[in-house]
XYZ file of C-alpha atoms in Angstrom:
687
model
C -20.619 142.657 141.510
C -22.643 139.962 143.258
C -21.028 137.719 145.857
C -21.310 134.521 143.724
C -19.520 136.253 140.853
C -16.902 137.669 143.230
C -16.351 134.203 144.683
C -15.995 132.691 141.184
C -13.441 135.316 140.141
C -11.402 134.794 143.314
C -11.372 131.021 142.762
C -10.293 131.461 139.129
C -7.489 133.831 140.129
C -6.255 131.464 142.836
C -6.351 128.405 140.579
C -4.525 130.022 137.688
C -2.127 131.864 139.974
C -1.259 128.460 141.457
C -0.797 127.026 137.974
C 1.513 129.857 136.858
C 3.489 129.835 140.081
C 3.999 126.091 140.321
C 4.785 125.606 136.624
C 6.979 128.647 135.958
C 8.597 129.177 139.380
C 10.244 125.873 140.186
C 12.348 124.490 142.979
C 10.202 125.918 145.786
C 7.067 124.699 147.527
C 3.828 125.850 145.920
C 2.894 127.788 149.073
C 5.722 130.213 148.331
C 5.153 130.411 144.578
C 1.389 130.982 144.909
C 1.497 134.740 145.556
C 4.075 135.436 142.807
C 1.919 133.238 140.551
C -1.160 135.327 141.354
C 0.902 138.447 140.602
C 1.853 136.917 137.237
C -1.823 136.298 136.474
C -2.700 139.888 137.397
C 0.220 141.012 135.240
C -1.151 139.148 132.230
C -4.618 140.562 132.776
C -3.291 144.102 133.277
C -1.242 143.898 130.075
C -4.329 142.698 128.202
C -6.434 145.528 129.614
C -3.674 147.993 128.703
C -3.773 146.791 125.092
C -7.579 146.968 125.205
C -7.426 150.563 126.444
C -4.990 151.744 123.777
C -7.045 149.947 121.126
C -9.828 152.460 121.940
C -11.772 150.033 124.088
C -13.513 151.288 127.211
C -12.685 149.694 130.531
C -15.630 148.139 132.317
C -17.459 144.862 132.716
C -16.791 143.830 129.114
C -13.059 144.452 129.348
C -12.992 142.679 132.725
C -14.625 139.579 131.278
C -12.551 139.546 128.091
C -9.237 140.191 129.857
C -9.994 137.522 132.445
C -10.828 134.988 129.746
C -7.714 135.803 127.698
C -5.524 135.705 130.818
C -6.888 132.253 131.633
C -6.249 131.086 128.069
C -2.720 132.524 128.125
C -2.036 130.831 131.435
C -2.831 127.419 129.943
C -0.923 128.244 126.769
C 2.204 129.391 128.604
C 2.212 126.324 130.840
C 1.142 123.819 128.162
C 4.638 122.982 126.929
C 5.861 122.529 130.476
C 5.210 118.805 130.849
C 6.973 118.596 134.208
C 4.711 117.569 137.074
C 3.817 120.325 139.493
C 6.507 120.278 142.131
C 5.787 120.068 145.814
C 9.250 120.374 147.273
C 8.559 119.086 150.751
C 12.237 119.332 151.664
C 11.855 123.091 151.596
C 9.043 122.900 154.131
C 11.147 120.622 156.329
C 14.342 122.628 156.605
C 16.860 120.745 158.663
C 17.281 122.524 161.951
C 17.830 121.499 165.524
C 15.190 121.788 168.197
C 17.206 124.551 169.812
C 17.334 126.563 166.581
C 13.645 126.025 165.986
C 12.768 127.414 169.415
C 15.152 130.331 168.845
C 13.584 131.035 165.456
C 10.059 131.054 166.889
C 11.204 133.374 169.672
C 12.833 135.782 167.218
C 9.712 135.736 165.045
C 7.675 136.666 168.103
C 10.028 139.578 168.835
C 9.717 140.758 165.226
C 5.931 140.590 165.526
C 6.057 142.708 168.686
C 8.229 145.302 166.934
C 5.956 145.513 163.897
C 2.769 145.677 165.972
C 4.220 148.420 168.139
C 5.231 150.563 165.140
C 1.915 150.106 163.321
C -0.044 150.927 166.484
C 2.078 154.043 167.064
C 1.563 155.182 163.469
C -2.188 154.619 163.707
C -2.409 156.697 166.896
C -0.285 159.439 165.308
C -2.621 159.790 162.319
C -3.434 163.421 161.566
C -5.450 165.670 159.249
C -3.151 168.641 159.894
C -0.403 169.890 157.582
C 2.944 168.316 158.476
C 6.370 168.272 156.875
C 7.537 164.998 158.375
C 5.795 162.263 160.362
C 8.730 161.538 162.665
C 7.897 164.135 165.391
C 4.385 162.638 165.650
C 5.758 159.181 166.398
C 7.188 158.193 169.789
C 10.917 158.853 170.125
C 11.491 155.119 170.549
C 10.111 154.274 167.086
C 13.511 154.016 165.422
C 14.709 151.822 168.278
C 11.808 149.487 167.537
C 12.785 149.499 163.851
C 16.323 148.529 164.850
C 14.845 145.895 167.150
C 13.035 144.334 164.177
C 16.207 144.282 162.075
C 18.061 142.729 165.004
C 15.545 139.875 165.041
C 16.016 139.314 161.290
C 19.820 139.379 161.432
C 19.869 137.074 164.473
C 17.530 134.667 162.693
C 19.721 134.636 159.589
C 22.909 134.221 161.602
C 21.812 131.608 164.124
C 18.684 129.875 162.746
C 19.585 130.088 159.035
C 16.051 129.426 157.864
C 14.933 131.019 154.607
C 11.296 130.496 155.608
C 11.721 132.484 158.818
C 13.754 135.096 156.945
C 10.826 135.512 154.553
C 8.340 135.982 157.389
C 10.647 138.394 159.229
C 11.128 140.409 156.038
C 7.376 140.767 155.600
C 7.033 142.063 159.142
C 9.858 144.556 158.683
C 8.475 145.896 155.411
C 4.971 146.132 156.897
C 6.248 148.246 159.787
C 7.933 150.769 157.469
C 5.666 150.885 154.422
C 2.458 151.328 156.441
C 3.594 154.448 158.328
C 2.697 157.012 155.663
C -0.671 155.424 154.870
C -1.599 155.440 158.565
C -0.343 158.911 159.521
C -1.355 160.929 156.456
C -5.102 160.465 156.838
C -6.043 162.717 153.912
C -3.272 161.689 151.563
C 0.472 161.566 151.108
C 2.312 163.751 148.608
C 0.777 165.518 145.616
C 1.036 163.005 142.770
C -1.211 160.524 144.566
C -4.152 162.933 144.438
C -3.721 163.354 140.676
C -3.580 159.603 140.115
C -6.647 158.940 142.269
C -8.602 161.630 140.403
C -7.599 160.036 137.088
C -8.563 156.587 138.342
C -11.976 157.892 139.413
C -12.598 159.207 135.898
C -11.397 155.939 134.383
C -13.621 153.991 136.766
C -16.661 156.111 135.883
C -16.234 156.632 132.137
C -13.954 153.766 131.112
C -11.434 156.074 129.456
C -9.321 159.207 129.848
C -9.156 162.124 127.461
C -6.547 162.827 126.291
C -5.134 159.349 126.684
C -1.810 159.337 128.555
C 0.978 157.184 127.164
C 1.846 155.984 130.649
C 0.361 155.026 134.040
C -2.250 152.682 132.523
C -0.491 149.528 133.700
C -1.344 150.538 137.262
C -4.706 152.186 136.582
C -6.263 149.130 134.914
C -5.572 146.947 137.938
C -6.690 149.393 140.642
C -9.907 150.206 138.776
C -10.545 146.487 138.161
C -10.109 145.826 141.879
C -12.515 148.681 142.637
C -15.167 147.248 140.302
C -14.631 143.770 141.707
C -14.641 144.640 145.418
C -16.754 147.838 145.477
C -14.100 149.387 147.733
C -13.335 153.111 147.320
C -10.651 153.658 144.717
C -8.852 156.043 147.089
C -8.467 153.286 149.706
C -7.261 150.786 147.114
C -4.739 153.284 145.768
C -3.521 154.233 149.255
C -2.669 150.649 150.239
C -1.910 148.968 146.905
C 1.856 149.480 146.622
C 2.726 149.186 150.357
C 0.762 145.933 150.683
C 2.004 144.392 147.437
C 5.622 145.295 148.231
C 5.297 143.950 151.788
C 4.025 140.548 150.643
C 5.475 140.065 147.181
C 9.030 141.325 147.634
C 10.088 138.860 150.384
C 8.411 135.969 148.534
C 10.273 136.983 145.383
C 13.519 136.891 147.343
C 12.592 133.402 148.539
C 11.659 132.097 145.082
C 14.498 133.747 143.180
C 17.255 132.871 145.666
C 16.522 129.172 146.093
C 20.140 128.380 145.291
C 21.412 130.876 147.862
C 21.394 130.673 151.626
C 19.320 132.802 153.991
C 22.090 135.435 154.135
C 20.866 136.792 150.788
C 17.843 138.234 152.634
C 20.152 140.813 154.188
C 19.929 142.567 150.822
C 16.551 143.867 152.012
C 18.412 146.024 154.533
C 19.822 148.091 151.640
C 16.608 148.696 149.678
C 15.634 152.389 149.366
C 12.136 151.878 150.774
C 11.038 155.419 149.965
C 10.227 154.208 146.447
C 7.458 151.967 147.831
C 5.913 154.204 150.517
C 3.093 155.623 148.383
C 1.252 154.192 145.387
C 2.337 155.918 142.192
C 2.912 154.451 138.719
C 6.596 155.244 139.162
C 6.709 153.228 142.391
C 4.735 150.369 140.831
C 7.186 150.306 137.916
C 10.101 150.238 140.371
C 8.612 147.310 142.288
C 7.739 145.119 139.309
C 11.022 146.023 137.621
C 12.998 144.994 140.717
C 11.037 141.736 140.907
C 11.810 141.138 137.219
C 15.528 141.677 137.863
C 15.485 139.284 140.821
C 13.834 136.520 138.791
C 16.042 137.248 135.769
C 19.131 137.002 137.994
C 17.912 133.592 139.125
C 17.162 132.526 135.553
C 20.632 133.473 134.316
C 22.380 131.338 136.953
C 23.782 127.950 135.857
C 21.440 125.059 136.476
C 18.341 127.247 136.840
C 14.905 125.748 136.308
C 12.730 128.874 136.440
C 11.057 130.099 133.278
C 12.198 133.260 131.484
C 8.522 134.173 131.175
C 8.417 135.159 134.850
C 10.821 138.129 134.659
C 9.537 139.113 131.213
C 5.922 139.422 132.398
C 6.928 141.548 135.394
C 9.219 143.710 133.240
C 6.481 144.325 130.646
C 4.073 145.212 133.457
C 6.666 147.710 134.685
C 6.753 149.280 131.198
C 2.955 149.515 131.124
C 2.935 151.255 134.512
C 5.624 153.824 133.667
C 7.756 153.519 130.505
C 10.486 155.884 131.737
C 11.263 153.417 134.525
C 10.059 150.220 132.890
C 11.905 150.355 129.554
C 15.415 150.487 131.080
C 14.478 147.706 133.502
C 13.063 145.621 130.633
C 16.328 146.005 128.695
C 18.368 144.900 131.709
C 16.004 141.967 132.290
C 16.548 140.830 128.696
C 20.309 141.272 129.138
C 20.238 138.897 132.116
C 18.047 136.345 130.348
C 20.435 136.278 127.387
C 23.225 135.099 129.679
C 21.449 131.743 129.739
C 21.865 129.224 126.918
C 18.686 128.236 125.080
C 18.083 124.776 123.642
C 15.975 124.556 120.481
C 15.696 120.947 119.435
C 19.251 119.682 119.049
C 20.621 123.205 118.771
C 22.104 125.100 121.693
C 21.668 128.845 121.207
C 23.964 131.147 123.162
C 23.335 134.900 122.948
C 25.331 136.100 125.944
C 27.366 138.440 123.713
C 24.200 140.532 123.283
C 23.821 141.150 127.024
C 26.142 144.196 127.096
C 24.214 145.614 124.121
C 20.955 145.544 126.060
C 22.711 147.003 129.105
C 23.774 149.905 126.866
C 20.234 150.246 125.517
C 18.984 150.522 129.097
C 21.375 153.409 129.740
C 20.522 155.428 126.644
C 16.789 154.665 126.484
C 15.535 157.460 128.765
C 17.679 160.283 127.279
C 16.670 159.132 123.788
C 12.987 159.105 124.753
C 13.235 162.673 126.065
C 14.984 163.835 122.882
C 12.199 162.291 120.772
C 9.468 163.792 122.995
C 11.015 167.263 122.862
C 11.469 167.113 119.076
C 7.797 166.255 118.722
C 6.863 169.227 120.867
C 5.544 167.190 123.793
C 7.680 169.031 126.348
C 9.916 172.078 126.437
C 13.493 170.925 127.029
C 16.521 173.099 126.282
C 19.366 170.834 125.119
C 23.050 171.782 125.330
C 25.198 168.802 124.211
C 28.401 170.905 124.329
C 28.162 170.996 128.121
C 29.280 167.348 128.150
C 32.774 168.538 127.214
C 33.115 170.271 130.573
C 34.881 168.377 133.343
C 32.708 169.592 136.236
C 29.698 167.247 135.634
C 31.951 164.190 135.612
C 33.885 165.332 138.675
C 30.554 165.891 140.425
C 29.458 162.368 139.440
C 32.551 160.875 141.063
C 32.067 163.169 144.042
C 28.623 161.699 144.610
C 30.286 158.427 145.574
C 32.400 160.098 148.249
C 30.061 162.636 149.872
C 31.164 165.043 152.567
C 28.741 165.819 155.369
C 30.576 168.774 156.868
C 30.788 169.919 160.463
C 27.316 168.932 161.607
C 27.455 167.626 165.153
C 24.034 166.010 165.066
C 24.735 162.325 165.085
C 21.555 160.689 163.797
C 20.644 163.158 160.990
C 24.277 163.188 159.853
C 24.478 159.383 159.877
C 21.198 159.006 157.978
C 22.314 161.507 155.354
C 25.679 159.783 155.027
C 24.058 156.350 154.596
C 21.736 157.638 151.872
C 24.641 159.274 150.057
C 27.020 156.334 150.466
C 24.512 153.629 149.491
C 25.653 153.494 145.818
C 29.294 153.084 146.852
C 28.382 150.365 149.349
C 26.363 148.505 146.709
C 29.213 148.767 144.198
C 31.637 147.295 146.747
C 29.275 144.403 147.464
C 28.697 143.872 143.731
C 32.447 143.501 143.227
C 32.504 140.862 145.963
C 29.678 139.056 144.136
C 31.532 139.286 140.815
C 34.616 137.668 142.351
C 32.392 134.929 143.811
C 30.646 134.339 140.459
C 33.919 133.895 138.586
C 34.270 130.482 140.211
C 30.971 129.420 138.657
C 31.642 131.216 135.352
C 28.647 133.484 135.931
C 28.276 137.061 134.709
C 25.035 138.210 136.325
C 26.574 140.608 138.847
C 28.895 142.045 136.186
C 26.028 142.830 133.779
C 24.028 144.421 136.595
C 27.000 146.543 137.678
C 27.616 147.532 134.058
C 23.959 148.537 133.710
C 24.070 150.578 136.919
C 27.185 152.458 135.800
C 25.521 153.148 132.453
C 22.433 154.536 134.186
C 24.559 156.807 136.392
C 26.338 158.133 133.302
C 22.970 158.633 131.566
C 21.702 160.537 134.612
C 24.729 162.836 134.435
C 24.185 163.381 130.710
C 20.536 164.226 131.329
C 21.370 166.645 134.152
C 24.108 168.318 132.134
C 22.593 168.623 128.675
C 18.863 168.955 129.363
C 17.124 171.878 131.019
C 13.555 170.800 131.807
C 12.070 174.279 131.618
C 8.499 172.990 131.916
C 9.232 172.026 135.529
C 9.694 174.260 138.552
C 13.364 174.999 139.335
C 13.875 172.597 142.235
C 12.228 169.684 140.360
C 14.169 169.938 137.094
C 16.586 167.242 138.190
C 13.849 164.749 139.080
C 14.026 162.692 135.891
C 17.795 162.321 136.165
C 17.467 161.416 139.844
C 15.084 158.617 138.893
C 17.861 157.090 136.799
C 19.998 157.118 139.947
C 17.241 155.146 141.685
C 17.127 152.664 138.804
C 20.885 152.173 139.124
C 20.511 151.348 142.820
C 17.698 148.881 142.057
C 19.943 147.181 139.467
C 22.626 146.542 142.058
C 20.318 144.904 144.609
C 20.064 141.546 142.735
C 23.795 141.771 142.000
C 24.815 141.659 145.660
C 22.825 138.554 146.658
C 25.884 136.244 146.739
C 27.972 138.854 148.571
C 26.282 138.368 151.935
C 26.974 134.640 151.809
C 30.668 135.433 151.354
C 30.594 137.975 154.182
C 28.876 135.589 156.586
C 31.330 132.777 155.824
C 34.276 135.144 156.351
C 32.859 136.548 159.584
C 32.310 133.067 160.983
C 36.114 132.696 160.997
C 36.823 136.238 162.172
C 37.158 137.687 165.689
C 33.844 138.251 167.433
C 34.616 141.958 167.776
C 34.708 142.335 163.970
C 31.498 140.322 163.639
C 29.754 142.494 166.214
C 30.932 145.707 164.554
C 29.670 144.489 161.165
C 26.267 143.571 162.583
C 25.930 146.953 164.338
C 26.901 148.779 161.128
C 24.297 146.834 159.156
C 21.638 147.558 161.802
C 22.455 151.257 161.794
C 22.385 151.327 157.983
C 19.014 149.575 157.710
C 17.475 151.838 160.372
C 18.871 154.957 158.690
C 17.365 153.923 155.341
C 14.006 153.501 157.100
C 14.384 157.030 158.476
C 15.271 158.313 154.987
C 12.267 156.558 153.432
C 9.857 159.148 154.874
C 10.047 162.953 154.590
C 12.635 164.510 156.881
C 12.911 167.876 158.591
C 15.952 167.927 160.839
C 19.324 169.586 161.305
C 20.573 168.497 157.869
C 17.442 168.227 155.748
C 14.860 171.005 155.551
C 11.448 169.644 154.626
C 9.609 171.786 152.090
C 6.591 169.636 151.289
C 3.603 170.215 153.561
C 0.845 167.633 153.534
C -2.763 168.376 152.662
C -4.867 169.219 155.719
C -8.537 169.366 156.656
C -8.261 173.171 156.585
C -7.090 172.989 152.952
C -10.145 170.913 152.056
C -12.380 173.407 153.886
C -10.823 176.268 151.920
C -11.442 174.513 148.609
C -15.079 173.823 149.492
C -15.635 177.383 150.755
C -14.339 178.829 147.476
C -16.483 176.512 145.386
C -19.605 177.413 147.385
C -18.881 181.133 147.232
C -18.286 181.107 143.469
C -21.499 179.220 142.765
C -21.948 178.767 139.038
C -19.300 181.347 138.120
C -15.950 180.128 136.741
C -12.998 181.103 138.878
C -9.237 180.805 139.140
C -7.301 180.055 142.321
C -3.755 180.876 143.358
C -2.626 178.410 146.020
C 0.250 176.182 147.084
C 0.742 172.459 146.541
C -1.287 171.203 149.508
C -4.337 173.287 148.592
C -4.103 172.277 144.927
C -3.995 168.642 146.052
C -7.116 169.266 148.160
C -8.829 170.749 145.094
C -8.038 167.694 142.987
C -9.274 165.432 145.807
C -12.541 167.372 146.231
C -13.334 168.594 142.726
C -11.292 166.377 140.439
C -10.285 167.969 137.147
C -13.249 170.339 137.235
C -12.148 173.025 134.814
C -9.376 173.845 132.392
C -8.780 177.071 130.471
C -7.014 175.644 127.461
C -4.211 173.629 129.051
C -4.231 175.650 132.296
C -5.884 173.955 135.283
C -7.869 176.349 137.462
C -5.634 175.548 140.475
C -1.826 175.716 140.179
C 0.058 172.515 139.464
C 3.164 172.962 141.620
C 5.520 171.046 139.332
C 5.507 174.140 137.183
C 3.379 176.217 134.862
C 2.455 179.893 134.578
C -0.320 179.795 137.190
C 2.034 178.543 139.882
C 4.593 181.176 138.864
C 1.851 183.757 139.327
C 1.134 182.395 142.797
C 4.808 182.733 143.719
C 4.789 186.267 142.383
C 1.716 187.097 144.477
C 3.111 185.643 147.697
C 6.862 186.254 147.401
C 6.718 189.719 145.862
C 4.422 192.596 146.746
C 0.802 191.367 146.316
C -1.172 193.400 143.777
C -4.415 193.321 141.859
C -2.369 193.391 138.663
C -0.969 189.985 139.611
C -4.523 188.815 140.261
C -5.425 190.033 136.748
C -2.557 187.973 135.346
C -4.090 184.934 137.030
C -7.527 185.878 135.695
C -6.095 186.084 132.195
C -4.523 182.639 132.473
C -7.714 181.121 133.857
C -9.983 183.169 131.565
C -12.148 184.426 134.427
C -12.794 187.691 136.239
C -13.023 185.977 139.630
C -9.796 185.043 141.406
C -9.150 183.578 144.852
C -5.824 183.500 146.672
C -5.233 180.906 149.402
C -2.465 181.437 151.948
C -1.341 178.901 154.572
C 0.070 179.919 157.926
C 3.321 178.042 157.252
C 4.009 180.073 154.096
C 7.035 182.344 153.964
C 6.201 185.643 155.725
C 2.580 184.544 155.987
C 1.547 187.256 158.456
C 2.981 190.097 156.343
C 1.629 188.702 153.070
C -1.811 188.174 154.628
C -2.041 191.817 155.711
C -1.071 193.016 152.232
C -3.588 190.705 150.572
C -6.365 191.757 152.924
C -5.741 195.390 151.991
C -6.369 194.821 148.269
C -8.923 191.967 148.256
C -12.675 192.410 147.935
C -13.343 189.858 150.655
C -11.411 187.455 152.864
C -12.032 184.493 155.175
C -10.102 182.943 158.038
C -10.262 179.155 158.311
C -9.392 176.915 161.279
C -8.295 179.757 163.562
C -5.841 181.234 161.098
C -4.336 178.100 159.616
C -5.574 179.128 156.169
C -6.686 182.473 154.734
C -8.755 182.913 151.572
C -8.884 186.183 149.608
C -11.408 187.012 146.911
C -10.696 189.312 143.966
C -13.598 190.604 141.853
C -11.647 191.992 138.935
C -14.641 193.511 137.148
C -15.058 195.872 140.118
C -12.694 198.075 142.072
C -11.386 196.945 145.435
C -13.636 198.117 148.246
C -13.281 197.964 151.994
C -12.421 194.400 152.848
C -15.032 192.386 154.681
C -13.838 189.531 156.795
C -15.589 186.258 157.481
C -14.584 183.139 159.347
C -15.132 179.426 158.991
């Protein structure tokens, strides 16, 4: 795209983002509503492109032009009936504060900037292309102290300066320091799912469509591919930074815009956000973010005397559905439940639908289990259902036990504390939500109650899903993932509920002994720092990390195999990191029916065959099983040095393979099986 066109598009986005923000998000200065307004404009365009895609239209320059034009038209249509003048609330920009507090606030902001800069610089220097289980050993030992230092600056600013503007800026710095760590350290890529999504986005960017069309993810894909066409930046770089950057900027501004009636203490809610959901860009994470933003705006809308438009949370909630329906649909139902708490005026009629709010909260709870039942009945996935298991008492006792976890006799202070904080977070949020409910009763509000009701419903739904459904299409240790995501949704529901609670706590502490105040502040600091530690993969005395990152040696192994095979089709047995490297290097190069030529570690027969080859006695018969699945007579086995009994397995594989290679001084071994010939004396190469 030429620079004049790029400039024109940027101007159009800014103008209409300003219009949406200033018209629909009221009561704040336009500087703070601009970014949420731009996000609303992108949300409209992404929803239009999603409809375009599912209407069998190809994504490209035509869809970009049409979606941009329709988004502009919708912007004017949605703001047409709002005849209020655009507000420029100068009182917000001129918060009343003494000269002493202003100097203190600037000093604390400077300290927060130092903390963030230090962490980002340390993460950049620790960047690696080697396989790692956790990034924490690569970072200086003082990193967590610097994280705590940043939270100290925020809490001190909230307590002493009491400026929502400074709290917003501090929050951005804190989120930047945490959410950028993975993107900076994992130079090749973080996790496995990200490689699959980037490969899909590359196909969508090149061809304009995907085949077969997935019923999910598109809400994210259409925006990242549009940004790639607009900016000519690599789609991998856009994908790597999209969610961390958007969460860093948009989440604090959403807190500012949606908590205009609250004091700065509400920003302490950020200390209890499970940041691991926003570390890496995935459709699930994008759905979490936009769903949380929808709940925050819907909570504001449902408060008495609100002036914000219901369109704001609805657009974000629908965008969440387009990104990932399994996360977005429950969040959309809860958003609607909150909006219905507000009375609507139609002419001379006052319409009150608050009695329907609990109904939508119930719909949120049952939506995901119902969707899985429908999918399994249609043959989309293999799920073994056992509804009679709900009659047992153990699942429900276990559910209650989750709110009172026991760490055991582990005398390792920091890992034990971090594990305890992660486990106790739901109970802490419930306690704070109850405080908020008591506070809201004075104003005859029900927002916190509906959110708590929704969270409880989601926890029950998660238990039902864990108990009755056996997701046999997934590998054993991932079969509880879908239920665990409902637990995450429940936590996200409680975050908007507890906003008033911190105001109550601060007012109570101001009249309490200083010792109690200090203990509370230290506990909050330790909790926020522990959640930062939990946000990234761990490998310590309490948590054993199993996921190894993709390394340069893995990429070299993939390229060596592809060169050696030439034009011949082949099948590979490898672990997750190597399969991710294959997707990154070769994309979705070949399928044999529905079997990808590298194992997908979430499950499937090819991955089971890899486990059989590397956990049991390696044999050429197992290689033939892989050849049968991949419909080839050429099979490669890749073994990493960190694999269980790697040295023993490597010797056994070398004895039966036709050829083998050693890569990066023994970090990876590759074994070749020509199954149309007998095994001969193994020849060894190196790379």
